[in-house]
PDB file of C-alpha atoms in Angstrom:
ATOM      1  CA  UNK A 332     194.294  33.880 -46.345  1.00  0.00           C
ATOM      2  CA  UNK A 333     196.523  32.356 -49.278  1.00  0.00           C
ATOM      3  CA  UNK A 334     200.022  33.463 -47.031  1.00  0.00           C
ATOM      4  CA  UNK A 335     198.456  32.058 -43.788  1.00  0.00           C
ATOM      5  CA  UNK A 336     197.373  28.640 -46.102  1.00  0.00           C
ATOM      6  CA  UNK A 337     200.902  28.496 -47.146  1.00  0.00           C
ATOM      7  CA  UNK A 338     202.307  29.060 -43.334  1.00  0.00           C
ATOM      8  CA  UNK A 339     199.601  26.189 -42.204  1.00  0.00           C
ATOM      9  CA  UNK A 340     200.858  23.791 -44.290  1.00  0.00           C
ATOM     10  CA  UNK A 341     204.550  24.181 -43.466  1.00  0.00           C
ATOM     11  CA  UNK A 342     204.377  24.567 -40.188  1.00  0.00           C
ATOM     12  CA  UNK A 343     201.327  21.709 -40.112  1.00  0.00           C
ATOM     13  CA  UNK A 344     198.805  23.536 -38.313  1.00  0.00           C
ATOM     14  CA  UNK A 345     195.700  21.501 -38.006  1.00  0.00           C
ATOM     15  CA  UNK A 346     194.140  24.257 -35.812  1.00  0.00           C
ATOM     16  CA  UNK A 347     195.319  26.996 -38.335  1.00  0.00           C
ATOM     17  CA  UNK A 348     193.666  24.535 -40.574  1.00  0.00           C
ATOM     18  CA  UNK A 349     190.468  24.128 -39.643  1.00  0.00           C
ATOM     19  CA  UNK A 350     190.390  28.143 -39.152  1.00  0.00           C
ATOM     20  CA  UNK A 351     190.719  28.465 -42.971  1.00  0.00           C
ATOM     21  CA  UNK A 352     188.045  26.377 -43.935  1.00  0.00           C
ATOM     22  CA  UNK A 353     185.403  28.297 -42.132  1.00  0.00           C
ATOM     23  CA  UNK A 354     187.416  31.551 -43.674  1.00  0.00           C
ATOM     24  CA  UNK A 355     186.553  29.658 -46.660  1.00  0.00           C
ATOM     25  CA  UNK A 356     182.606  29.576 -45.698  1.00  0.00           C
ATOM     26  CA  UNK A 357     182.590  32.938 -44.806  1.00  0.00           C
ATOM     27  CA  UNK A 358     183.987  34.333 -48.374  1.00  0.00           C
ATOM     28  CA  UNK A 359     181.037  31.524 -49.683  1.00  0.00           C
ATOM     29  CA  UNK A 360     178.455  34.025 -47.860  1.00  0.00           C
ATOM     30  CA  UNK A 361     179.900  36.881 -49.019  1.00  0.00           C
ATOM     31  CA  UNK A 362     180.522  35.750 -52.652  1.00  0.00           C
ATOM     32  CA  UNK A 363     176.318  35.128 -52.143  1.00  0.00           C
ATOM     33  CA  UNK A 364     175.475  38.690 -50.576  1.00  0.00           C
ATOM     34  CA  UNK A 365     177.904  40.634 -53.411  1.00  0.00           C
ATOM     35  CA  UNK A 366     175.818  39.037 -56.504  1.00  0.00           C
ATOM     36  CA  UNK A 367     172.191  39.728 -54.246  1.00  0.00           C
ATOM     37  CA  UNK A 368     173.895  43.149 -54.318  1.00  0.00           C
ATOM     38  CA  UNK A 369     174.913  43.243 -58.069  1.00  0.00           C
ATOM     39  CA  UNK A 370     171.213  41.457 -58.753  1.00  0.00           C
ATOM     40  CA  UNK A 371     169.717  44.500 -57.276  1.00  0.00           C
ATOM     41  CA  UNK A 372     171.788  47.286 -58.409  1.00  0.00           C
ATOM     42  CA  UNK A 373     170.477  45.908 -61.897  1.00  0.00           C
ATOM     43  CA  UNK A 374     167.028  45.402 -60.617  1.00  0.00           C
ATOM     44  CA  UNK A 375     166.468  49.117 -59.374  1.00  0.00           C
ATOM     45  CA  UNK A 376     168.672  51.015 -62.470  1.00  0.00           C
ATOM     46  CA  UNK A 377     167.149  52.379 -65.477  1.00  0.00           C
ATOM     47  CA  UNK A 378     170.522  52.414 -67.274  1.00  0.00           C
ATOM     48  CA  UNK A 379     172.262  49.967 -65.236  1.00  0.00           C
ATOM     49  CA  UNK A 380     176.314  49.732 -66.307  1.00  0.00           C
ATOM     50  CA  UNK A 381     175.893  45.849 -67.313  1.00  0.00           C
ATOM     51  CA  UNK A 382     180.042  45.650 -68.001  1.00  0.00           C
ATOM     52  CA  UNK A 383     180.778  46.424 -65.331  1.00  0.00           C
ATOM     53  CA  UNK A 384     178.432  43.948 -63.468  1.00  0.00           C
ATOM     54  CA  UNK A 385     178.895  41.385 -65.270  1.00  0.00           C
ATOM     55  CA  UNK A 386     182.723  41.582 -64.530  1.00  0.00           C
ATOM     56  CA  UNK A 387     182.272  42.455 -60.742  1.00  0.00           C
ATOM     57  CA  UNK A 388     180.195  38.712 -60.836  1.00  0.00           C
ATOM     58  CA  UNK A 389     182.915  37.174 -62.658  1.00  0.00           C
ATOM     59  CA  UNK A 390     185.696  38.427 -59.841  1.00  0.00           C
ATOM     60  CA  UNK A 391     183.859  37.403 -56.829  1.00  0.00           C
ATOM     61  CA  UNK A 392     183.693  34.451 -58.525  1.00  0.00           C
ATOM     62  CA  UNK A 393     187.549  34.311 -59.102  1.00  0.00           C
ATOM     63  CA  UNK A 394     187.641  35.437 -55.481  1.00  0.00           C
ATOM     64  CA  UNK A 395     185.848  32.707 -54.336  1.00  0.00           C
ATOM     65  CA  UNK A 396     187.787  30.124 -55.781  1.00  0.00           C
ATOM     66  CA  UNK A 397     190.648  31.463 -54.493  1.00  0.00           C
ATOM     67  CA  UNK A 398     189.618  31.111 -50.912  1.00  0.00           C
ATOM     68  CA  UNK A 399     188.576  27.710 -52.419  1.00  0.00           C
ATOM     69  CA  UNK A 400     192.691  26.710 -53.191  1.00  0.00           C
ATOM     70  CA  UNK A 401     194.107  28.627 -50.085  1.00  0.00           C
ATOM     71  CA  UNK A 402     192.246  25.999 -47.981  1.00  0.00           C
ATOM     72  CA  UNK A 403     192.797  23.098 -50.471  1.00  0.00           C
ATOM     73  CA  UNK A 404     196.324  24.407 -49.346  1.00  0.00           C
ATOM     74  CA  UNK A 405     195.653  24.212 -45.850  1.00  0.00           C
ATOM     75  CA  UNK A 406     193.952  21.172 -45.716  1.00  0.00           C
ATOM     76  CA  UNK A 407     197.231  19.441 -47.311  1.00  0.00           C
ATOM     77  CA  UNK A 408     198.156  19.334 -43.572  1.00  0.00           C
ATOM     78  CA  UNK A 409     195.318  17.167 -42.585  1.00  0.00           C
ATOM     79  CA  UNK A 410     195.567  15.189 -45.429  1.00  0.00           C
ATOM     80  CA  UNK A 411     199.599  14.519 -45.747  1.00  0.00           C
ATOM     81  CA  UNK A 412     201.332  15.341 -42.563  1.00  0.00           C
ATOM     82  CA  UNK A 413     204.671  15.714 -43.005  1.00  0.00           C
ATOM     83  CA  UNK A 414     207.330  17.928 -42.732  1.00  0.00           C
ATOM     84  CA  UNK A 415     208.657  19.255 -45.702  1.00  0.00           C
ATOM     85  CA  UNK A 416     212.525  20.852 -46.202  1.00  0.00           C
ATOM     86  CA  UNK A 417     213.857  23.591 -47.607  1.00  0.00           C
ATOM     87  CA  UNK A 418     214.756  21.280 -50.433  1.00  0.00           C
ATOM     88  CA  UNK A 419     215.002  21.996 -54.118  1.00  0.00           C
ATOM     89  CA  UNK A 420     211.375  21.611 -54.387  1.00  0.00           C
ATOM     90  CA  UNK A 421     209.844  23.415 -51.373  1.00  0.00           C
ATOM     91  CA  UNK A 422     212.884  26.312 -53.297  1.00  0.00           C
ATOM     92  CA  UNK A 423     210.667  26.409 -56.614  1.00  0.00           C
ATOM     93  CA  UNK A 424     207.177  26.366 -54.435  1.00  0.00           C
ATOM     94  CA  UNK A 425     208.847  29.644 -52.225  1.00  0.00           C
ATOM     95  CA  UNK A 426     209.208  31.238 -55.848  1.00  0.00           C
ATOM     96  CA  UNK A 427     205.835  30.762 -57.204  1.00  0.00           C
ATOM     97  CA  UNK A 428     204.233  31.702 -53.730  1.00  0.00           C
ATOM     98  CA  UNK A 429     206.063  35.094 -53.619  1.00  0.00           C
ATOM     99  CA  UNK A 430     205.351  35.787 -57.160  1.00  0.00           C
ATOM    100  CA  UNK A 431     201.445  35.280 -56.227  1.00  0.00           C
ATOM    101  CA  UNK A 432     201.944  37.415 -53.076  1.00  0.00           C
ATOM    102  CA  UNK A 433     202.821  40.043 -55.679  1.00  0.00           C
ATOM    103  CA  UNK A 434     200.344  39.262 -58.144  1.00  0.00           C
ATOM    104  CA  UNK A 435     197.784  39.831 -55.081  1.00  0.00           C
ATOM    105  CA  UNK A 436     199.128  43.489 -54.844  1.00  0.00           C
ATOM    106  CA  UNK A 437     199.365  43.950 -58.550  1.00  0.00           C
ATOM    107  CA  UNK A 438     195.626  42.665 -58.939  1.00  0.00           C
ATOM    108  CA  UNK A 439     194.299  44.992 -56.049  1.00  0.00           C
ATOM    109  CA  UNK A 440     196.333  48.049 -57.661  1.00  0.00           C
ATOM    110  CA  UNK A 441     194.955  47.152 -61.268  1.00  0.00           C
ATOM    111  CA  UNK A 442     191.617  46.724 -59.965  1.00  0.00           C
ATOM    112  CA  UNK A 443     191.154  49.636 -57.797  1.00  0.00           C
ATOM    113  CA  UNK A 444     192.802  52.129 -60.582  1.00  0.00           C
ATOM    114  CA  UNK A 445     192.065  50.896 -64.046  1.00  0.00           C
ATOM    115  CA  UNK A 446     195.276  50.047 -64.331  1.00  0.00           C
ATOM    116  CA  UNK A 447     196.072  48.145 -67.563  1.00  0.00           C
ATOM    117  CA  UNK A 448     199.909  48.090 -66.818  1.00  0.00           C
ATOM    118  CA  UNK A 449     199.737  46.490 -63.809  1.00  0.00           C
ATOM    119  CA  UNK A 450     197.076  44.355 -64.838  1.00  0.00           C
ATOM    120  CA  UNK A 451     199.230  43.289 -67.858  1.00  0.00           C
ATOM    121  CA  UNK A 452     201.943  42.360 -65.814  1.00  0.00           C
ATOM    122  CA  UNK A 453     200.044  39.882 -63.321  1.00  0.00           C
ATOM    123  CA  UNK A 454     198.716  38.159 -66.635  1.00  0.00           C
ATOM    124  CA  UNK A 455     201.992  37.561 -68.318  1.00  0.00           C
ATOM    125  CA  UNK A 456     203.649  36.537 -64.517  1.00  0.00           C
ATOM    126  CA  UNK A 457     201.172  34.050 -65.026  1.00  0.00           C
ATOM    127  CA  UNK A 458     203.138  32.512 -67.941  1.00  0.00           C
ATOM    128  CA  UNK A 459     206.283  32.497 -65.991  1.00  0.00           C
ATOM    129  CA  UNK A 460     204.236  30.730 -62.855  1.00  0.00           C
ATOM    130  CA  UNK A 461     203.076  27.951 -65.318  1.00  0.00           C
ATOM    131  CA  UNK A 462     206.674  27.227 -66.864  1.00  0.00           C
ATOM    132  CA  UNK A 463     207.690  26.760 -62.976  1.00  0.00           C
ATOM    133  CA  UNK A 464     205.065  24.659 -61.892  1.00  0.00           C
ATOM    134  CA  UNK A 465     205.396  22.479 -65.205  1.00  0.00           C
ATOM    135  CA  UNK A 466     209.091  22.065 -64.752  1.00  0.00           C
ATOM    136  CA  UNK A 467     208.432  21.221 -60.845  1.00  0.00           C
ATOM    137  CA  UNK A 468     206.255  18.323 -61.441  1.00  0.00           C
ATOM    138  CA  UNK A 469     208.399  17.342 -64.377  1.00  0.00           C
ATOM    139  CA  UNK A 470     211.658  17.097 -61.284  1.00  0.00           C
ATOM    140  CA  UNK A 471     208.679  15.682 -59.441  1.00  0.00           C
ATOM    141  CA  UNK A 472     208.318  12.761 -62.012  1.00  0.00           C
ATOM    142  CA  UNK A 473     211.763  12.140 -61.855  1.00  0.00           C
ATOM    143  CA  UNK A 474     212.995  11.722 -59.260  1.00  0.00           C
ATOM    144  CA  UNK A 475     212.079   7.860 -57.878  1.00  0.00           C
ATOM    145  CA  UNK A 476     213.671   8.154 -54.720  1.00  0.00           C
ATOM    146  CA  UNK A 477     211.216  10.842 -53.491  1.00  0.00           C
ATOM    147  CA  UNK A 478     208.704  10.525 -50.447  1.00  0.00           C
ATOM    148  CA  UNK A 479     205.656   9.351 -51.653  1.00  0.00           C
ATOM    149  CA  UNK A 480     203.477  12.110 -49.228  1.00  0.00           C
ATOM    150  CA  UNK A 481     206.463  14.776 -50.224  1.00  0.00           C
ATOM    151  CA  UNK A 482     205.323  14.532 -53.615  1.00  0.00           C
ATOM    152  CA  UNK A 483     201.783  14.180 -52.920  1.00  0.00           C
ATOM    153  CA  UNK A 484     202.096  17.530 -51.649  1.00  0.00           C
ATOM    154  CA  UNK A 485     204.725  19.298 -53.847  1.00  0.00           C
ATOM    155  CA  UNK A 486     202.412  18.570 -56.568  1.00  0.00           C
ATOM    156  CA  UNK A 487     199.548  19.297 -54.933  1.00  0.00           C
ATOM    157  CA  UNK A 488     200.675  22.429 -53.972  1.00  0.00           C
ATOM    158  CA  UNK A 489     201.867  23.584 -57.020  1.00  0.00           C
ATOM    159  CA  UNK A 490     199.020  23.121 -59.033  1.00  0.00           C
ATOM    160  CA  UNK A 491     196.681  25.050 -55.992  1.00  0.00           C
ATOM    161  CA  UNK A 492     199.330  27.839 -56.331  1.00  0.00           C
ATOM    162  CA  UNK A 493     198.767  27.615 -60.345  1.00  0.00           C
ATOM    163  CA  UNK A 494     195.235  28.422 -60.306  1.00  0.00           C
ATOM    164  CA  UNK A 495     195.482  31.040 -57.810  1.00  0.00           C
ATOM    165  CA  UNK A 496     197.622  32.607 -60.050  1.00  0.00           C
ATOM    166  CA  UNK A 497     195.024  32.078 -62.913  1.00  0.00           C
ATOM    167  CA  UNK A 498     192.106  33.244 -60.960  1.00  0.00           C
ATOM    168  CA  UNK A 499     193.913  36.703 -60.317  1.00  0.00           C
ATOM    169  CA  UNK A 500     194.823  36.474 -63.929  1.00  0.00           C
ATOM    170  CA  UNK A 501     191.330  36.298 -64.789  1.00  0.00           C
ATOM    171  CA  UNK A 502     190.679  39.057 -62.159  1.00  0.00           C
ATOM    172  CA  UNK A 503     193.031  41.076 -64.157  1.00  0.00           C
ATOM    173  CA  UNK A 504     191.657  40.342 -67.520  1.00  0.00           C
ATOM    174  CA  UNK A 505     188.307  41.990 -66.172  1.00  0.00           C
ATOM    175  CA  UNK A 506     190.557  45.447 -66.030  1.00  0.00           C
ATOM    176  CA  UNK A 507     191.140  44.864 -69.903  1.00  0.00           C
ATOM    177  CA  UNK A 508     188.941  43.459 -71.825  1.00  0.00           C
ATOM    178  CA  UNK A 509     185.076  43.821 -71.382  1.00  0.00           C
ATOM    179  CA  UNK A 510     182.961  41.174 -70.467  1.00  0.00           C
ATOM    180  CA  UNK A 511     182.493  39.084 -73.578  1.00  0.00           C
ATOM    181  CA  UNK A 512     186.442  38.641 -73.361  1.00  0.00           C
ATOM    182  CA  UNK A 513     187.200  37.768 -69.754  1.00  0.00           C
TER     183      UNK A 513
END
């Protein structure tokens, strides 16, 4: 969903779109069914691992808002057509959207292994994604001469693709630290 949010709004797909927001209602359903399903795992266990619950609500939860931004993404199409170039700013957004793509990867590996060392690396990528997107609205700011939608949706963009990046931060924290310290 987030690379087909990012190809919607560059190639300013309305239809592609529209697509992701009902995406977007279906991972609200599931988000629903997955904490009826953590609700009664705890309901029907005498020793029920409560960690570990608690941190499988607070993902879908991160997962959620995810799907939330990758259609915020999309829907910058609908919002502010225009066409945007391979420009020093749409340069800096390519960055930051390939270092998610492998933050996605790094998150699924951490998550499905226990694996601190990956999930260590999403979280401090996660530094490095901020530093870009501060010094992208800071060119942003700048530069005067700039499109007014352009930089409607430079900005926008980068701060949807920040807090993707912090949600699978988050995700990642739940491989560390227990509960109490996501």
């Amino acid at each position: 969903m987030f690379q087909l949010s990012f190809n919607c709004l560059i190639s300013c797909d309305d239809k592609l779109a529209c697509n992701l927001s009902e995406e977007d209602v279906r991972i609200n359903k599931y988000e629903v069914l997955i904490r009826n399903d953590i609700l009664e795992y705890l309901a029907i266990n005498r020793a029920p691992n409560l960690n570990a619950s608690l941190i499988l609500a607070s993902i879908v939860i991160d997962y959620e808002r995810i799907g939330d931004y990758c259609k915020n993404i999309a829907q910058l199409t609908l919002l502010f057509p225009t066409k945007l170039d391979e420009d020093e700013y749409m340069k800096i957004l390519n960055h930051m959207k390939e270092s998610i793509l492998g933050a996605f990867d790094l998150t699924f590996q951490a998550f499905q292994k226990d694996n601190t060392k990956k999930a260590k690396q999403v979280i401090k990528g996660h530094e490095g994604l901020k530093n870009l997107h501060s010094a992208l609205v800071q060119k942003i700011n700048e530069n005067k001469k700039l499109d007014v939608k352009k930089a409607i949706v430079y900005a926008s963009l980068a701060s949807y693709l920040r807090r993707v990046s912090a949600h699978l931060k988050n995700i990642c924290s739940g491989v560390i630290n227990p509960f109490p310290e996501l």
